[in-house]
Amino acid sequence: MKEIIEKIKELTANDLKHKTKEELFLSLIEEIGELSKEILIAEKVYGNTYKKPDEGPTGESVDLFICAIAMQFATENRDLEQWEMDKITFHNSFYSTTNPIYIINMIAELLNPNENNYLKIASLSCAIHYYYSEDKHNSKQEFINYCNKKLDKWIEKTNIKKD
């Protein structure tokens, strides 16, 4: 997980050469919207039953995680301490049985550009991923693999050289 966090830090530093922190925040909000849409489809909420998922909640939860960590670095440009990384949980018995619509509402309540709640948002995105994961035992590794895949795409798009 440390490697993923480091990749996000590097990519965020590059993005901030081309975007403002406020524009990055809007990307975070966009990802929350995309995840919300996928949850509405997955939960077959009235008015969404005919829609087809794009990436599904697992894919969109990874996007939200990446954006939340990017905002953490945009807000505080420093390395995350181990205790901060430990705040990012992949399994919590409460969240694994909690309706993801409720979790999205919790995320929305945390949105405030003047407060740094980005690690909490990242953790809640992991909880949503876990909720929808078909293989709960390997959910964390699945999440990490998906993150790496998406980060490699981000690197490719921004022409940052891989180590």
PDB file of C-alpha atoms in Angstrom:
ATOM      1  CA  MET A   1       0.000   0.000   0.000  1.00  0.00           C
ATOM      2  CA  LYS A   2       2.906   2.331   0.702  1.00  0.00           C
ATOM      3  CA  GLU A   3       3.947   2.152  -2.977  1.00  0.00           C
ATOM      4  CA  ILE A   4       0.443   3.160  -4.068  1.00  0.00           C
ATOM      5  CA  ILE A   5       0.459   6.125  -1.683  1.00  0.00           C
ATOM      6  CA  GLU A   6       3.867   7.198  -3.038  1.00  0.00           C
ATOM      7  CA  LYS A   7       2.640   6.956  -6.647  1.00  0.00           C
ATOM      8  CA  ILE A   8      -0.390   9.085  -5.789  1.00  0.00           C
ATOM      9  CA  LYS A   9       1.860  11.659  -4.095  1.00  0.00           C
ATOM     10  CA  GLU A  10       4.101  11.905  -7.173  1.00  0.00           C
ATOM     11  CA  LEU A  11       1.167  12.125  -9.563  1.00  0.00           C
ATOM     12  CA  THR A  12      -0.550  14.739  -7.403  1.00  0.00           C
ATOM     13  CA  ALA A  13       2.587  16.900  -7.360  1.00  0.00           C
ATOM     14  CA  ASN A  14       2.622  16.747 -11.158  1.00  0.00           C
ATOM     15  CA  ASP A  15      -1.119  17.507 -11.402  1.00  0.00           C
ATOM     16  CA  LEU A  16      -0.742  20.548  -9.163  1.00  0.00           C
ATOM     17  CA  LYS A  17       1.631  22.032 -11.748  1.00  0.00           C
ATOM     18  CA  HIS A  18      -1.352  22.117 -14.123  1.00  0.00           C
ATOM     19  CA  LYS A  19      -4.398  22.336 -11.833  1.00  0.00           C
ATOM     20  CA  THR A  20      -5.396  24.261  -8.784  1.00  0.00           C
ATOM     21  CA  LYS A  21      -6.265  22.540  -5.529  1.00  0.00           C
ATOM     22  CA  GLU A  22      -9.864  23.632  -6.146  1.00  0.00           C
ATOM     23  CA  GLU A  23      -9.907  21.897  -9.525  1.00  0.00           C
ATOM     24  CA  LEU A  24      -8.548  18.762  -7.890  1.00  0.00           C
ATOM     25  CA  PHE A  25     -11.344  19.036  -5.298  1.00  0.00           C
ATOM     26  CA  LEU A  26     -13.888  19.135  -8.137  1.00  0.00           C
ATOM     27  CA  SER A  27     -12.392  15.889  -9.461  1.00  0.00           C
ATOM     28  CA  LEU A  28     -13.019  14.362  -6.031  1.00  0.00           C
ATOM     29  CA  ILE A  29     -16.648  15.491  -6.150  1.00  0.00           C
ATOM     30  CA  GLU A  30     -16.966  14.052  -9.660  1.00  0.00           C
ATOM     31  CA  GLU A  31     -15.729  10.673  -8.423  1.00  0.00           C
ATOM     32  CA  ILE A  32     -18.233  10.720  -5.565  1.00  0.00           C
ATOM     33  CA  GLY A  33     -20.968  11.305  -8.144  1.00  0.00           C
ATOM     34  CA  GLU A  34     -19.758   8.459 -10.340  1.00  0.00           C
ATOM     35  CA  LEU A  35     -19.575   6.100  -7.359  1.00  0.00           C
ATOM     36  CA  SER A  36     -23.053   7.188  -6.260  1.00  0.00           C
ATOM     37  CA  LYS A  37     -24.420   6.415  -9.721  1.00  0.00           C
ATOM     38  CA  GLU A  38     -22.860   2.939  -9.674  1.00  0.00           C
ATOM     39  CA  ILE A  39     -24.277   2.242  -6.208  1.00  0.00           C
ATOM     40  CA  LEU A  40     -27.766   3.312  -7.309  1.00  0.00           C
ATOM     41  CA  ILE A  41     -27.506   0.885 -10.219  1.00  0.00           C
ATOM     42  CA  ALA A  42     -26.090  -1.952  -8.092  1.00  0.00           C
ATOM     43  CA  GLU A  43     -28.768  -1.480  -5.440  1.00  0.00           C
ATOM     44  CA  LYS A  44     -31.485  -1.336  -8.107  1.00  0.00           C
ATOM     45  CA  VAL A  45     -32.843   1.923  -6.705  1.00  0.00           C
ATOM     46  CA  TYR A  46     -36.068   3.046  -8.370  1.00  0.00           C
ATOM     47  CA  GLY A  47     -35.308   4.821 -11.650  1.00  0.00           C
ATOM     48  CA  ASN A  48     -31.971   3.041 -12.066  1.00  0.00           C
ATOM     49  CA  THR A  49     -33.058  -0.544 -12.715  1.00  0.00           C
ATOM     50  CA  TYR A  50     -32.749  -0.207 -16.486  1.00  0.00           C
ATOM     51  CA  LYS A  51     -29.225   1.283 -16.337  1.00  0.00           C
ATOM     52  CA  LYS A  52     -26.108  -0.747 -16.970  1.00  0.00           C
ATOM     53  CA  PRO A  53     -23.067  -0.337 -14.738  1.00  0.00           C
ATOM     54  CA  ASP A  54     -19.882   1.124 -16.153  1.00  0.00           C
ATOM     55  CA  GLU A  55     -17.086   0.097 -13.786  1.00  0.00           C
ATOM     56  CA  GLY A  56     -19.390  -0.813 -10.952  1.00  0.00           C
ATOM     57  CA  PRO A  57     -18.955   0.293  -7.352  1.00  0.00           C
ATOM     58  CA  THR A  58     -15.650  -1.554  -6.927  1.00  0.00           C
ATOM     59  CA  GLY A  59     -13.981   0.341  -9.779  1.00  0.00           C
ATOM     60  CA  GLU A  60     -15.418   3.701  -8.822  1.00  0.00           C
ATOM     61  CA  SER A  61     -14.485   3.203  -5.161  1.00  0.00           C
ATOM     62  CA  VAL A  62     -10.848   2.881  -6.265  1.00  0.00           C
ATOM     63  CA  ASP A  63     -11.140   6.144  -8.241  1.00  0.00           C
ATOM     64  CA  LEU A  64     -12.559   7.880  -5.178  1.00  0.00           C
ATOM     65  CA  PHE A  65      -9.755   6.476  -3.005  1.00  0.00           C
ATOM     66  CA  ILE A  66      -7.111   7.813  -5.399  1.00  0.00           C
ATOM     67  CA  CYS A  67      -8.739  11.258  -5.531  1.00  0.00           C
ATOM     68  CA  ALA A  68      -9.133  11.411  -1.747  1.00  0.00           C
ATOM     69  CA  ILE A  69      -5.463  10.573  -1.187  1.00  0.00           C
ATOM     70  CA  ALA A  70      -4.511  13.100  -3.883  1.00  0.00           C
ATOM     71  CA  MET A  71      -6.503  15.760  -2.001  1.00  0.00           C
ATOM     72  CA  GLN A  72      -4.741  14.758   1.206  1.00  0.00           C
ATOM     73  CA  PHE A  73      -1.408  15.504  -0.481  1.00  0.00           C
ATOM     74  CA  ALA A  74      -2.727  18.691  -2.109  1.00  0.00           C
ATOM     75  CA  THR A  75      -3.810  19.898   1.326  1.00  0.00           C
ATOM     76  CA  GLU A  76      -0.765  18.727   3.268  1.00  0.00           C
ATOM     77  CA  ASN A  77       2.273  18.176   1.091  1.00  0.00           C
ATOM     78  CA  ARG A  78       4.088  15.751   3.353  1.00  0.00           C
ATOM     79  CA  ASP A  79       4.528  12.017   3.715  1.00  0.00           C
ATOM     80  CA  LEU A  80       1.797  10.118   5.491  1.00  0.00           C
ATOM     81  CA  GLU A  81       2.881   8.716   8.802  1.00  0.00           C
ATOM     82  CA  GLN A  82       2.195   5.045   9.489  1.00  0.00           C
ATOM     83  CA  TRP A  83      -0.565   5.908  11.972  1.00  0.00           C
ATOM     84  CA  GLU A  84      -2.272   7.950   9.264  1.00  0.00           C
ATOM     85  CA  MET A  85      -2.018   5.072   6.800  1.00  0.00           C
ATOM     86  CA  ASP A  86      -3.448   2.782   9.481  1.00  0.00           C
ATOM     87  CA  LYS A  87      -6.594   4.948   9.451  1.00  0.00           C
ATOM     88  CA  ILE A  88      -7.310   3.589   5.976  1.00  0.00           C
ATOM     89  CA  THR A  89      -9.162   0.382   6.742  1.00  0.00           C
ATOM     90  CA  PHE A  90     -10.209  -2.273   4.283  1.00  0.00           C
ATOM     91  CA  HIS A  91     -12.548  -4.167   6.525  1.00  0.00           C
ATOM     92  CA  ASN A  92     -14.682  -3.000   9.345  1.00  0.00           C
ATOM     93  CA  SER A  93     -17.598  -5.103  10.522  1.00  0.00           C
ATOM     94  CA  PHE A  94     -19.848  -2.047  10.709  1.00  0.00           C
ATOM     95  CA  TYR A  95     -19.129  -0.933   7.156  1.00  0.00           C
ATOM     96  CA  SER A  96     -19.195  -4.427   5.688  1.00  0.00           C
ATOM     97  CA  THR A  97     -22.852  -4.765   6.675  1.00  0.00           C
ATOM     98  CA  THR A  98     -23.901  -1.120   6.266  1.00  0.00           C
ATOM     99  CA  ASN A  99     -25.874  -0.099   3.225  1.00  0.00           C
ATOM    100  CA  PRO A 100     -23.452   1.671   0.863  1.00  0.00           C
ATOM    101  CA  ILE A 101     -26.015   4.426   0.251  1.00  0.00           C
ATOM    102  CA  TYR A 102     -25.583   5.330   3.922  1.00  0.00           C
ATOM    103  CA  ILE A 103     -21.784   5.304   3.492  1.00  0.00           C
ATOM    104  CA  ILE A 104     -22.030   7.665   0.491  1.00  0.00           C
ATOM    105  CA  ASN A 105     -24.098  10.001   2.667  1.00  0.00           C
ATOM    106  CA  MET A 106     -21.330   9.847   5.285  1.00  0.00           C
ATOM    107  CA  ILE A 107     -18.808  10.802   2.593  1.00  0.00           C
ATOM    108  CA  ALA A 108     -20.958  13.746   1.518  1.00  0.00           C
ATOM    109  CA  GLU A 109     -21.076  14.974   5.111  1.00  0.00           C
ATOM    110  CA  LEU A 110     -17.262  14.917   5.226  1.00  0.00           C
ATOM    111  CA  LEU A 111     -16.928  17.141   2.153  1.00  0.00           C
ATOM    112  CA  ASN A 112     -15.633  20.491   3.230  1.00  0.00           C
ATOM    113  CA  PRO A 113     -12.628  22.005   1.470  1.00  0.00           C
ATOM    114  CA  ASN A 114     -11.725  23.799   4.706  1.00  0.00           C
ATOM    115  CA  GLU A 115     -11.444  20.580   6.702  1.00  0.00           C
ATOM    116  CA  ASN A 116      -9.063  17.739   5.985  1.00  0.00           C
ATOM    117  CA  ASN A 117     -11.283  14.653   6.015  1.00  0.00           C
ATOM    118  CA  TYR A 118      -9.673  13.034   3.005  1.00  0.00           C
ATOM    119  CA  LEU A 119      -8.248  10.015   4.827  1.00  0.00           C
ATOM    120  CA  LYS A 120     -11.717   9.292   6.217  1.00  0.00           C
ATOM    121  CA  ILE A 121     -13.159   9.525   2.703  1.00  0.00           C
ATOM    122  CA  ALA A 122     -10.419   7.196   1.424  1.00  0.00           C
ATOM    123  CA  SER A 123     -11.228   4.716   4.171  1.00  0.00           C
ATOM    124  CA  LEU A 124     -14.954   4.834   3.397  1.00  0.00           C
ATOM    125  CA  SER A 125     -14.210   4.196  -0.285  1.00  0.00           C
ATOM    126  CA  CYS A 126     -12.309   1.058   0.808  1.00  0.00           C
ATOM    127  CA  ALA A 127     -15.355   0.012   2.830  1.00  0.00           C
ATOM    128  CA  ILE A 128     -17.566   0.340  -0.241  1.00  0.00           C
ATOM    129  CA  HIS A 129     -15.088  -1.702  -2.262  1.00  0.00           C
ATOM    130  CA  TYR A 130     -15.133  -4.394   0.414  1.00  0.00           C
ATOM    131  CA  TYR A 131     -18.944  -4.383   0.518  1.00  0.00           C
ATOM    132  CA  TYR A 132     -19.186  -5.100  -3.208  1.00  0.00           C
ATOM    133  CA  SER A 133     -16.175  -7.385  -3.492  1.00  0.00           C
ATOM    134  CA  GLU A 134     -17.116 -10.895  -4.545  1.00  0.00           C
ATOM    135  CA  ASP A 135     -14.091 -12.329  -2.729  1.00  0.00           C
ATOM    136  CA  LYS A 136     -14.025 -10.728   0.721  1.00  0.00           C
ATOM    137  CA  HIS A 137     -10.940 -12.716   1.735  1.00  0.00           C
ATOM    138  CA  ASN A 138      -8.886 -11.195  -1.101  1.00  0.00           C
ATOM    139  CA  SER A 139     -10.618  -7.829  -1.211  1.00  0.00           C
ATOM    140  CA  LYS A 140      -7.590  -5.825  -0.078  1.00  0.00           C
ATOM    141  CA  GLN A 141      -5.303  -7.394  -2.694  1.00  0.00           C
ATOM    142  CA  GLU A 142      -7.980  -6.899  -5.349  1.00  0.00           C
ATOM    143  CA  PHE A 143      -8.190  -3.237  -4.315  1.00  0.00           C
ATOM    144  CA  ILE A 144      -4.414  -2.811  -4.488  1.00  0.00           C
ATOM    145  CA  ASN A 145      -4.249  -4.455  -7.918  1.00  0.00           C
ATOM    146  CA  TYR A 146      -7.020  -2.206  -9.191  1.00  0.00           C
ATOM    147  CA  CYS A 147      -5.250   0.872  -7.778  1.00  0.00           C
ATOM    148  CA  ASN A 148      -2.014  -0.058  -9.509  1.00  0.00           C
ATOM    149  CA  LYS A 149      -3.829  -0.569 -12.802  1.00  0.00           C
ATOM    150  CA  LYS A 150      -5.520   2.837 -12.561  1.00  0.00           C
ATOM    151  CA  LEU A 151      -2.350   4.593 -11.421  1.00  0.00           C
ATOM    152  CA  ASP A 152      -0.423   3.093 -14.335  1.00  0.00           C
ATOM    153  CA  LYS A 153      -3.084   4.582 -16.648  1.00  0.00           C
ATOM    154  CA  TRP A 154      -2.692   7.952 -14.924  1.00  0.00           C
ATOM    155  CA  ILE A 155       1.076   7.751 -15.382  1.00  0.00           C
ATOM    156  CA  GLU A 156       0.600   6.863 -19.046  1.00  0.00           C
ATOM    157  CA  LYS A 157      -1.805   9.762 -19.617  1.00  0.00           C
ATOM    158  CA  THR A 158       0.461  12.310 -17.953  1.00  0.00           C
ATOM    159  CA  ASN A 159       3.666  10.953 -19.495  1.00  0.00           C
ATOM    160  CA  ILE A 160       5.404  10.554 -16.157  1.00  0.00           C
ATOM    161  CA  LYS A 161       8.178   8.036 -16.421  1.00  0.00           C
ATOM    162  CA  LYS A 162       7.875   4.905 -14.286  1.00  0.00           C
ATOM    163  CA  ASP A 163      10.720   4.073 -11.929  1.00  0.00           C
TER     164      ASP A 163
END
